[in-house]
Amino acid sequence: MVAHVMCLTSTGGIPLFSRQKGEGDTMTFSKIASLYGIHMFLKSQNIKLLNTNLPDTTIMWKEFEQSITLIVIASGTTKSVLDKFLNAVFGAMILFVGMEELKSTKNIEKLKKDMRLCSSIVDSLLQCLDVGDGICSKTDIINMTECIMCQENSLFQTCLEGYMECLDSMYGCILVHGCLAAATEGWWNLSPIERKLLITAVNTEDTYSTRDIPVFLPYKSPNVAFRLVSITLINQVEVLALCGPNPDLSEIERFAVQCWKNSIDALHSAEQCYPRNLPASINLDSETLGFLLVNYKIQKFILGKNMQYAKNRVSGSHRLDILRTFYHQAVETYILSSDSECDMTDDNWKFIGVKETYLCSEYHKCYAVKYGDHILCILCASTVPTHTVRLVCQKILKTLLIDKQGCW
Amino acid sequence: MDEGSSKNVSLKSHCKYTDQIFSSENVKDDNEHDWWASDSGSSTGSYYSDTDSSTAEWESEINSNGELIYIESLVDNINDEQFSFNETKLESQPELIRRRSTRTGKLMRLIRRKESKRLSTRNKKTNFNTTNNVGSSGKEGTAIKEVTFRDFQAGEIREVILWVDPDRRHKLGRRATLCEAYFGIIPGVFSDKTRIMVAGFIPDGEAIKNKNIKIGDWLRSVNSNNITYQNLDHVLSEITMSTNVILELQRVAGVDVTATLSGLNSPKQSALVQRLMNKEESKDLMQSIIDYPLGVLYLQTTELSEVGPDLQGVLYAFPRSESKNIHSILCTARGAFITLNHLLPGIRGLQPTSCSLEEAVNLSCDIVRTLEFTYESLTKCFTSEENRSSLDHFFVLIIERLLDIKSYANNAGLIISCMEIHNNIEDMENYKFGSTFSVANFIELSRDAQIQIDAALSEMEAMDYRDWNEDPMDCQRLYTILGSCIYHKNYLLGSHLTHSDLIEVQSYLRQNCILNLISNEPVKSLIIWKKVYPSSCNRNNTENNQSLVLDGKWYLLVVGYGHDLLVVLLESGGSTAKCSETIGPDIFYVEEAQETLKHIQKIGVTTLAAKWIASNTRPEVIAYEDPMPVKASSSITENLLGLIKSADVQNLSVKPPSNSNKKSQEIPSILKKRNTEECPMVLESIYSLHTSEDSLSQGTGGISEISDEAMPILGRRATREKIVSRSRYSDDSDSDLDMYKNDCQILSADISNIRENLLNQAEYLIPKVLTVGDKNYLYHYIHLDMVEGILLSSNPLEHLGKNPKFLINFNKCVHIIHKLLHNTVRFKTMLNSDMDKTVINKSLIAVKEHGVLFEWENLSYWVVGRLYTTPHPKELYVCYQDSAPQNLIEIAFKLHSLHTLT
């Protein structure tokens, strides 16, 4: 259950960093060098080495901008997840260093030092990898923004837009326990990786009341830095904004107080929504152990478990892990195969017109229904008949989408 | 990893394969040319023109290792459409007789004894009479070759002068026609029944030496006398002294048929067959594909030095080039793979498996299995120089199949041909599917047919020849038969091989394109004899000398007629007599296998199989494009009911019990043949008695049952009824005893009646519905048993409205689902100690069912895969219309109980 990610310069093969998740031997320099060397050698033969399979484990190489080579070794996950992961890791490097520096660095030692900044983000990205060990503390999906659906979301939306106007910015969002409750339109227009990285950057560090971090946006502005400003409104609730050089931090704090002071109660009640992640008005069927609602166009998701079953059978976090695995293995393979632009699937065949998919194991059943841009996956006990699971899933999806309170 | 550097064979999955693979071996055949079939109608016999020693036609093709591949096409490829292959030809294959050694001589006597028995039963028309012919080796085959050439009259007219010697009149035997005797031309008739066609040549005849006479020519006149079928003999009989005769011939076929025969002395081979072993062409192709990202390498990974020669460690490379500096992509990149192979165990303690597609990995496993089966081990296979050319050829064939290279000569078209419309997609999907899962496509015929197959195979395997020989058998047998199996086209009909042997045999036949040949065109005769190394016989333990059998050698014998193949695995060593390895196949065993195959064909099993496959009833699947899928099936049922009614009436009219004794001869039971063979004297009277009742319940009577129960009485119930009827008619036994003294009579009656009965079954196949609900919702199913190496599946494209996308979609799903289900199997079989170390995703260790709902063109359908693990893992994949929820276990159960439950 180990995952390694290694970063080297493409031209010289100088290792920039190497991170790992889980226990196990660390990668020695010689092994890293050999892995890099193979990729290098084949490149000289005009062959692009993509990946190598071991039983249950995959090694993947990827070169970015002809300057950085990333190598990942992970088990239990799919190639498309690993591909997205590598993109995200490279994004994290840009986030702190900027494209310019990565592409044409003069001083390798300085670059190495800069890379230390992003190691905490890389670590939390590693946590997003579904390695299937069932001991993950928080279930996250690499390429999507985790959201929370609470009744107060529409109120937050209004407040947020007022706050953004004060900051003269398009990009802002509000996080409850690291899950996005409301965001501006501009925020949704950022690439999913940028959203993921910005939220991760805020979540990884210990709780500060305010932050002001210079960031490059890997796709939107890889060379010009923005300011990522986060203000903690109440405990576990933060508001994020991307802004230019003005206004300065104290002024932003003032704006925040001004805009949010009237909604403190709402913020508190929203905070209570976690970890159910659903408004209290929506009740899941008793058969449902957990659910995963995805909008695959916007790339956001809500993951929640049925609190009624908090204590029995499959432990809570493992339940969500099962759902995530199901999402990667089945939903991404079939339902999203026609939409995915990456060619990580085994060949170029795309499945078209997939509406539903399910997976039954000895212990549980997973069912996914697609409706429009939405996909709902639910987890049930194995005793529930499959056609019942299907009906339950369709019903829940309808409820969630019709419900206007929890706009997301 | 991209395609170019996939570890073994990178395949383009969207390419397809054409049906032209086989090539011929151009072998000089100096022996007498003793195969040729007359075709002037049922009465014309053909005789050997030559002397005392005649040999089997394939004998000359045995190579120095004693191995043999002999394929003779029934039809000429060019005239494919004009020939209609049917079974009558098969029944009258010439019987092969040969003398070889004293041992064989002894066996030959046995054969002849056996022949006389079998022939009298199996081939009623044939009078097997050795005294009739000079040389005692002649035979009379009533080869009815339905050759019809396009007979428009335009065409080049040629005059040919032949030397005719009337003294040769009787050289060919009494029954040869004058035309055969004088000219060496086997006459045939065109469809107008008057004009004479050159249907063939007689070896050593005059005509064969003359290049101007071609098969298919119209023989217009002899010495200016116009020739018709009616006056041919008359005109010829007027020739009384040696003279030159002027023949006038007209080319009608429009094509030069004779030219396609690769020399008259080697067997007739279609283009497909000719691809089999034309190694020269393979070499050309191999060089031309060197730039494409595909290839095979066998590498030595140890004892490499830093400063070795350029290609050190490369034991075998495909494709290769003549010039030293050009290597395939795979070859130049090999260092990377060697490094990975060394490096990764250090990282994870696991051997790397692949750098490419799952399917390519499975395919290379299948190829490796085939190679190990034929060459014992990969090292032996690749290090020996002499294997080079055959390996090259082997891989060329595989790559052709994968990439669908149609224009063989035109190598520039390699890429273009990949993009051609894949009309043969089913073939390729079948091939790829079979290769990736290493399974044989099995069809479960009716119980009766399976009993017949089993009985025939068992009889051959037992090699118990005492019954055929009054003298004690004083020679030791040469081989023990380990098992056998029979194919119709690419469908396995029955197998007596162990599972691992079957899987290897299947791989061998598939990768060597034999199955492809046999399903695409009928062969007149196919014989393969090859030394093999089955894994079941401790192939890998040879270094310990722990071979199960001392000095054991194993041989694979494949014989084929038409669309059918019989595969026999033989063992030499242990109790058998010592035989030289290079001597090649023993004629006795070859003929025994051929006889068995012919017998199976004769009793109608293969015809039944063909109908069975075409009938789409067991179980029934519906067409994908059909908007009202149930219409078709219901109309079938209506027709059937109509039939039943009429048969019912008929049945009632013949029912009077007084008829029973007379009828007993005509329609005996299906099962009787087997019983009489087992205990011919004791039981025959009993069996003869109740056949009367059987005739009613089995033949037409069976149909009357349908009306109330909607199923013909077959299988167990038939047996049961028989037992009942036996007791009922036991009083009559005395009167019948004498009728069946001669068991030959019984057998002869049996064979035709077994055939009739089996074929009757094919007529009344009742569609079997697997799915739940008021209609049939099943589009396609695949049942995969990888332990036994058996695949049950519906015939996809015929019933899916020719939508190849649908099939590919299904197959892709199957691959993905299989991968998930395989995790479960792996985890279940894992040792407890390994369980902690494994890195299988914990959420996926117990998956047993996986389904996907597709919505295409207003039709939604499910593709569902299900794993069930007892007694050993089996997988079922079905594709059905979205309607009532289906229980996969129930479908699997129904699928397996098709023939046991009614």
mmCIF file of C-alpha atoms in Angstrom, chain A residues 1-4 25 27 30-31 34-35 38 41-42 45-57 59 61 73-77 79 130-134 318 321-322 325-326 329-330 333-334 346-364 367 386-387 390, chain B residues 1-2 4-5 13-14 329-330 332-337 339-340 343-344 346-348 350-359 805 808-809 812-813 816-817 819-820 823-824 826 828 838-856 862 864 866 880 882-883 885 888:
data_model
loop_
_atom_site.group_PDB
_atom_site.id
_atom_site.type_symbol
_atom_site.label_atom_id
_atom_site.label_comp_id
_atom_site.label_asym_id
_atom_site.label_seq_id
_atom_site.Cartn_x
_atom_site.Cartn_y
_atom_site.Cartn_z
ATOM 1 C CA MET A 1 0.000 0.000 0.000
ATOM 2 C CA VAL A 2 2.784 2.387 -0.822
ATOM 3 C CA ALA A 3 2.703 5.135 -3.349
ATOM 4 C CA HIS A 4 5.767 7.027 -4.492
ATOM 5 C CA ASP A 25 11.140 1.311 1.857
ATOM 6 C CA MET A 27 13.211 5.015 -2.894
ATOM 7 C CA SER A 30 19.919 4.550 -7.650
ATOM 8 C CA LYS A 31 16.448 3.190 -8.191
ATOM 9 C CA SER A 34 17.336 3.743 -13.091
ATOM 10 C CA LEU A 35 13.663 4.453 -13.566
ATOM 11 C CA ILE A 38 14.830 3.830 -18.818
ATOM 12 C CA PHE A 41 16.883 5.789 -23.050
ATOM 13 C CA LEU A 42 13.614 5.075 -24.789
ATOM 14 C CA GLN A 45 14.991 5.764 -29.404
ATOM 15 C CA ASN A 46 12.000 7.890 -30.226
ATOM 16 C CA ILE A 47 9.773 5.811 -28.005
ATOM 17 C CA LYS A 48 7.612 7.290 -25.295
ATOM 18 C CA LEU A 49 7.427 5.139 -22.221
ATOM 19 C CA LEU A 50 4.021 5.549 -20.617
ATOM 20 C CA ASN A 51 3.654 2.910 -17.972
ATOM 21 C CA THR A 52 4.603 -0.522 -16.756
ATOM 22 C CA ASN A 53 2.310 -2.952 -15.023
ATOM 23 C CA LEU A 54 3.187 -5.112 -12.101
ATOM 24 C CA PRO A 55 0.510 -7.246 -10.573
ATOM 25 C CA ASP A 56 -1.796 -4.625 -9.023
ATOM 26 C CA THR A 57 0.835 -1.947 -9.264
ATOM 27 C CA ILE A 59 4.532 2.668 -12.708
ATOM 28 C CA TRP A 61 6.215 8.208 -16.371
ATOM 29 C CA ILE A 73 4.451 4.095 -8.495
ATOM 30 C CA ALA A 74 1.113 3.205 -6.987
ATOM 31 C CA SER A 75 -0.983 0.156 -6.425
ATOM 32 C CA GLY A 76 -4.680 -0.470 -6.577
ATOM 33 C CA THR A 77 -5.611 2.471 -8.700
ATOM 34 C CA LYS A 79 -4.130 4.608 -14.956
ATOM 35 C CA ASP A 130 -7.160 5.439 -4.144
ATOM 36 C CA VAL A 131 -4.710 2.793 -3.073
ATOM 37 C CA GLY A 132 -7.407 0.597 -1.655
ATOM 38 C CA ASP A 133 -5.974 0.046 1.788
ATOM 39 C CA GLY A 134 -9.193 1.023 3.497
ATOM 40 C CA HIS A 318 -14.009 2.592 4.346
ATOM 41 C CA ASP A 321 -13.444 4.466 -0.009
ATOM 42 C CA ILE A 322 -15.533 1.758 -1.591
ATOM 43 C CA THR A 325 -13.040 2.919 -5.855
ATOM 44 C CA PHE A 326 -16.297 2.133 -7.575
ATOM 45 C CA GLN A 329 -13.159 1.558 -11.600
ATOM 46 C CA ALA A 330 -16.617 1.545 -13.067
ATOM 47 C CA THR A 333 -14.316 3.511 -17.163
ATOM 48 C CA TYR A 334 -17.765 3.333 -18.654
ATOM 49 C CA ASP A 346 -6.158 0.623 -22.515
ATOM 50 C CA ASP A 347 -7.026 1.501 -26.050
ATOM 51 C CA ASN A 348 -8.974 4.075 -27.866
ATOM 52 C CA TRP A 349 -12.339 2.417 -27.570
ATOM 53 C CA LYS A 350 -14.937 4.656 -25.976
ATOM 54 C CA PHE A 351 -18.097 3.361 -24.411
ATOM 55 C CA ILE A 352 -20.990 5.403 -25.644
ATOM 56 C CA GLY A 353 -24.384 5.842 -24.104
ATOM 57 C CA VAL A 354 -23.745 4.244 -20.739
ATOM 58 C CA LYS A 355 -26.541 5.147 -18.323
ATOM 59 C CA GLU A 356 -26.100 2.934 -15.335
ATOM 60 C CA THR A 357 -23.579 0.581 -13.909
ATOM 61 C CA TYR A 358 -23.333 -1.529 -10.830
ATOM 62 C CA LEU A 359 -20.947 -3.743 -8.979
ATOM 63 C CA CYS A 360 -21.860 -6.458 -6.519
ATOM 64 C CA SER A 361 -19.389 -7.922 -4.124
ATOM 65 C CA GLU A 362 -19.767 -10.336 -1.286
ATOM 66 C CA TYR A 363 -20.195 -7.529 1.199
ATOM 67 C CA HIS A 364 -21.822 -4.621 -0.562
ATOM 68 C CA TYR A 367 -24.901 1.374 -8.087
ATOM 69 C CA THR A 386 -29.934 -5.289 -7.169
ATOM 70 C CA HIS A 387 -33.129 -4.026 -8.745
ATOM 71 C CA ARG A 390 -31.455 0.595 -8.789
ATOM 72 C CA MET B 1 4.153 2.671 -22.789
ATOM 73 C CA ASP B 2 3.282 3.249 -26.329
ATOM 74 C CA GLY B 4 5.976 0.597 -30.296
ATOM 75 C CA SER B 5 7.538 -0.721 -27.211
ATOM 76 C CA SER B 13 -7.173 -3.675 -31.831
ATOM 77 C CA HIS B 14 -9.106 -2.204 -34.638
ATOM 78 C CA ILE B 329 11.847 -0.750 -32.721
ATOM 79 C CA LEU B 330 11.385 -3.461 -30.187
ATOM 80 C CA THR B 332 16.584 -1.401 -30.337
ATOM 81 C CA ALA B 333 14.574 -0.658 -27.247
ATOM 82 C CA ARG B 334 15.181 -3.982 -25.598
ATOM 83 C CA GLY B 335 17.641 -2.570 -23.099
ATOM 84 C CA ALA B 336 14.840 -0.732 -21.379
ATOM 85 C CA PHE B 337 12.902 -3.907 -20.836
ATOM 86 C CA THR B 339 16.538 -2.977 -17.062
ATOM 87 C CA LEU B 340 12.941 -2.851 -15.940
ATOM 88 C CA LEU B 343 15.032 -3.227 -11.410
ATOM 89 C CA LEU B 344 11.439 -3.718 -10.408
ATOM 90 C CA GLY B 346 14.019 -4.707 -6.093
ATOM 91 C CA ILE B 347 11.368 -2.097 -5.698
ATOM 92 C CA ARG B 348 8.344 -4.185 -5.050
ATOM 93 C CA LEU B 350 7.305 -8.549 -7.809
ATOM 94 C CA GLN B 351 8.167 -9.384 -11.362
ATOM 95 C CA PRO B 352 6.923 -6.869 -13.839
ATOM 96 C CA THR B 353 4.372 -8.355 -16.148
ATOM 97 C CA SER B 354 3.929 -6.009 -18.971
ATOM 98 C CA CYS B 355 4.194 -2.586 -20.389
ATOM 99 C CA SER B 356 1.247 -2.787 -22.651
ATOM 100 C CA LEU B 357 -2.328 -3.687 -23.170
ATOM 101 C CA GLU B 358 -3.888 -6.433 -21.178
ATOM 102 C CA GLU B 359 -4.948 -8.154 -24.353
ATOM 103 C CA LYS B 805 -19.681 -2.061 -32.977
ATOM 104 C CA ILE B 808 -16.772 -4.930 -30.022
ATOM 105 C CA ASN B 809 -18.507 -2.966 -27.313
ATOM 106 C CA LYS B 812 -14.502 -4.620 -24.435
ATOM 107 C CA CYS B 813 -16.886 -4.769 -21.512
ATOM 108 C CA ILE B 816 -12.872 -4.991 -18.241
ATOM 109 C CA ILE B 817 -15.335 -6.981 -16.180
ATOM 110 C CA LYS B 819 -10.260 -8.082 -15.029
ATOM 111 C CA LEU B 820 -12.318 -7.096 -11.995
ATOM 112 C CA ASN B 823 -9.134 -10.051 -8.740
ATOM 113 C CA THR B 824 -11.681 -11.995 -6.756
ATOM 114 C CA ARG B 826 -6.882 -14.329 -7.342
ATOM 115 C CA LYS B 828 -9.632 -16.382 -3.096
ATOM 116 C CA THR B 838 -1.014 -8.111 -1.496
ATOM 117 C CA VAL B 839 -1.767 -4.732 -2.900
ATOM 118 C CA ILE B 840 -5.087 -5.583 -4.482
ATOM 119 C CA ASN B 841 -7.520 -2.807 -3.840
ATOM 120 C CA LYS B 842 -9.422 -3.935 -0.751
ATOM 121 C CA SER B 843 -12.697 -2.785 -2.192
ATOM 122 C CA LEU B 844 -12.323 -5.093 -5.147
ATOM 123 C CA ILE B 845 -11.411 -8.377 -3.580
ATOM 124 C CA ALA B 846 -14.876 -9.831 -3.523
ATOM 125 C CA VAL B 847 -16.546 -8.561 -6.663
ATOM 126 C CA LYS B 848 -18.900 -11.111 -8.103
ATOM 127 C CA GLU B 849 -21.115 -9.227 -10.472
ATOM 128 C CA HIS B 850 -20.686 -6.160 -12.590
ATOM 129 C CA GLY B 851 -23.178 -4.671 -14.972
ATOM 130 C CA VAL B 852 -23.389 -1.759 -17.369
ATOM 131 C CA LEU B 853 -26.501 -0.305 -18.967
ATOM 132 C CA PHE B 854 -26.057 1.088 -22.452
ATOM 133 C CA GLU B 855 -28.475 3.236 -24.331
ATOM 134 C CA TRP B 856 -27.928 3.150 -28.056
ATOM 135 C CA TRP B 862 -27.381 -4.435 -20.185
ATOM 136 C CA VAL B 864 -23.533 -8.001 -17.164
ATOM 137 C CA ARG B 866 -21.048 -12.669 -13.190
ATOM 138 C CA TYR B 880 -29.911 -8.407 -22.697
ATOM 139 C CA ASP B 882 -33.389 -3.684 -20.294
ATOM 140 C CA SER B 883 -36.698 -4.948 -19.015
ATOM 141 C CA PRO B 885 -34.443 -7.713 -13.848
ATOM 142 C CA LEU B 888 -27.474 -14.161 -13.716
#
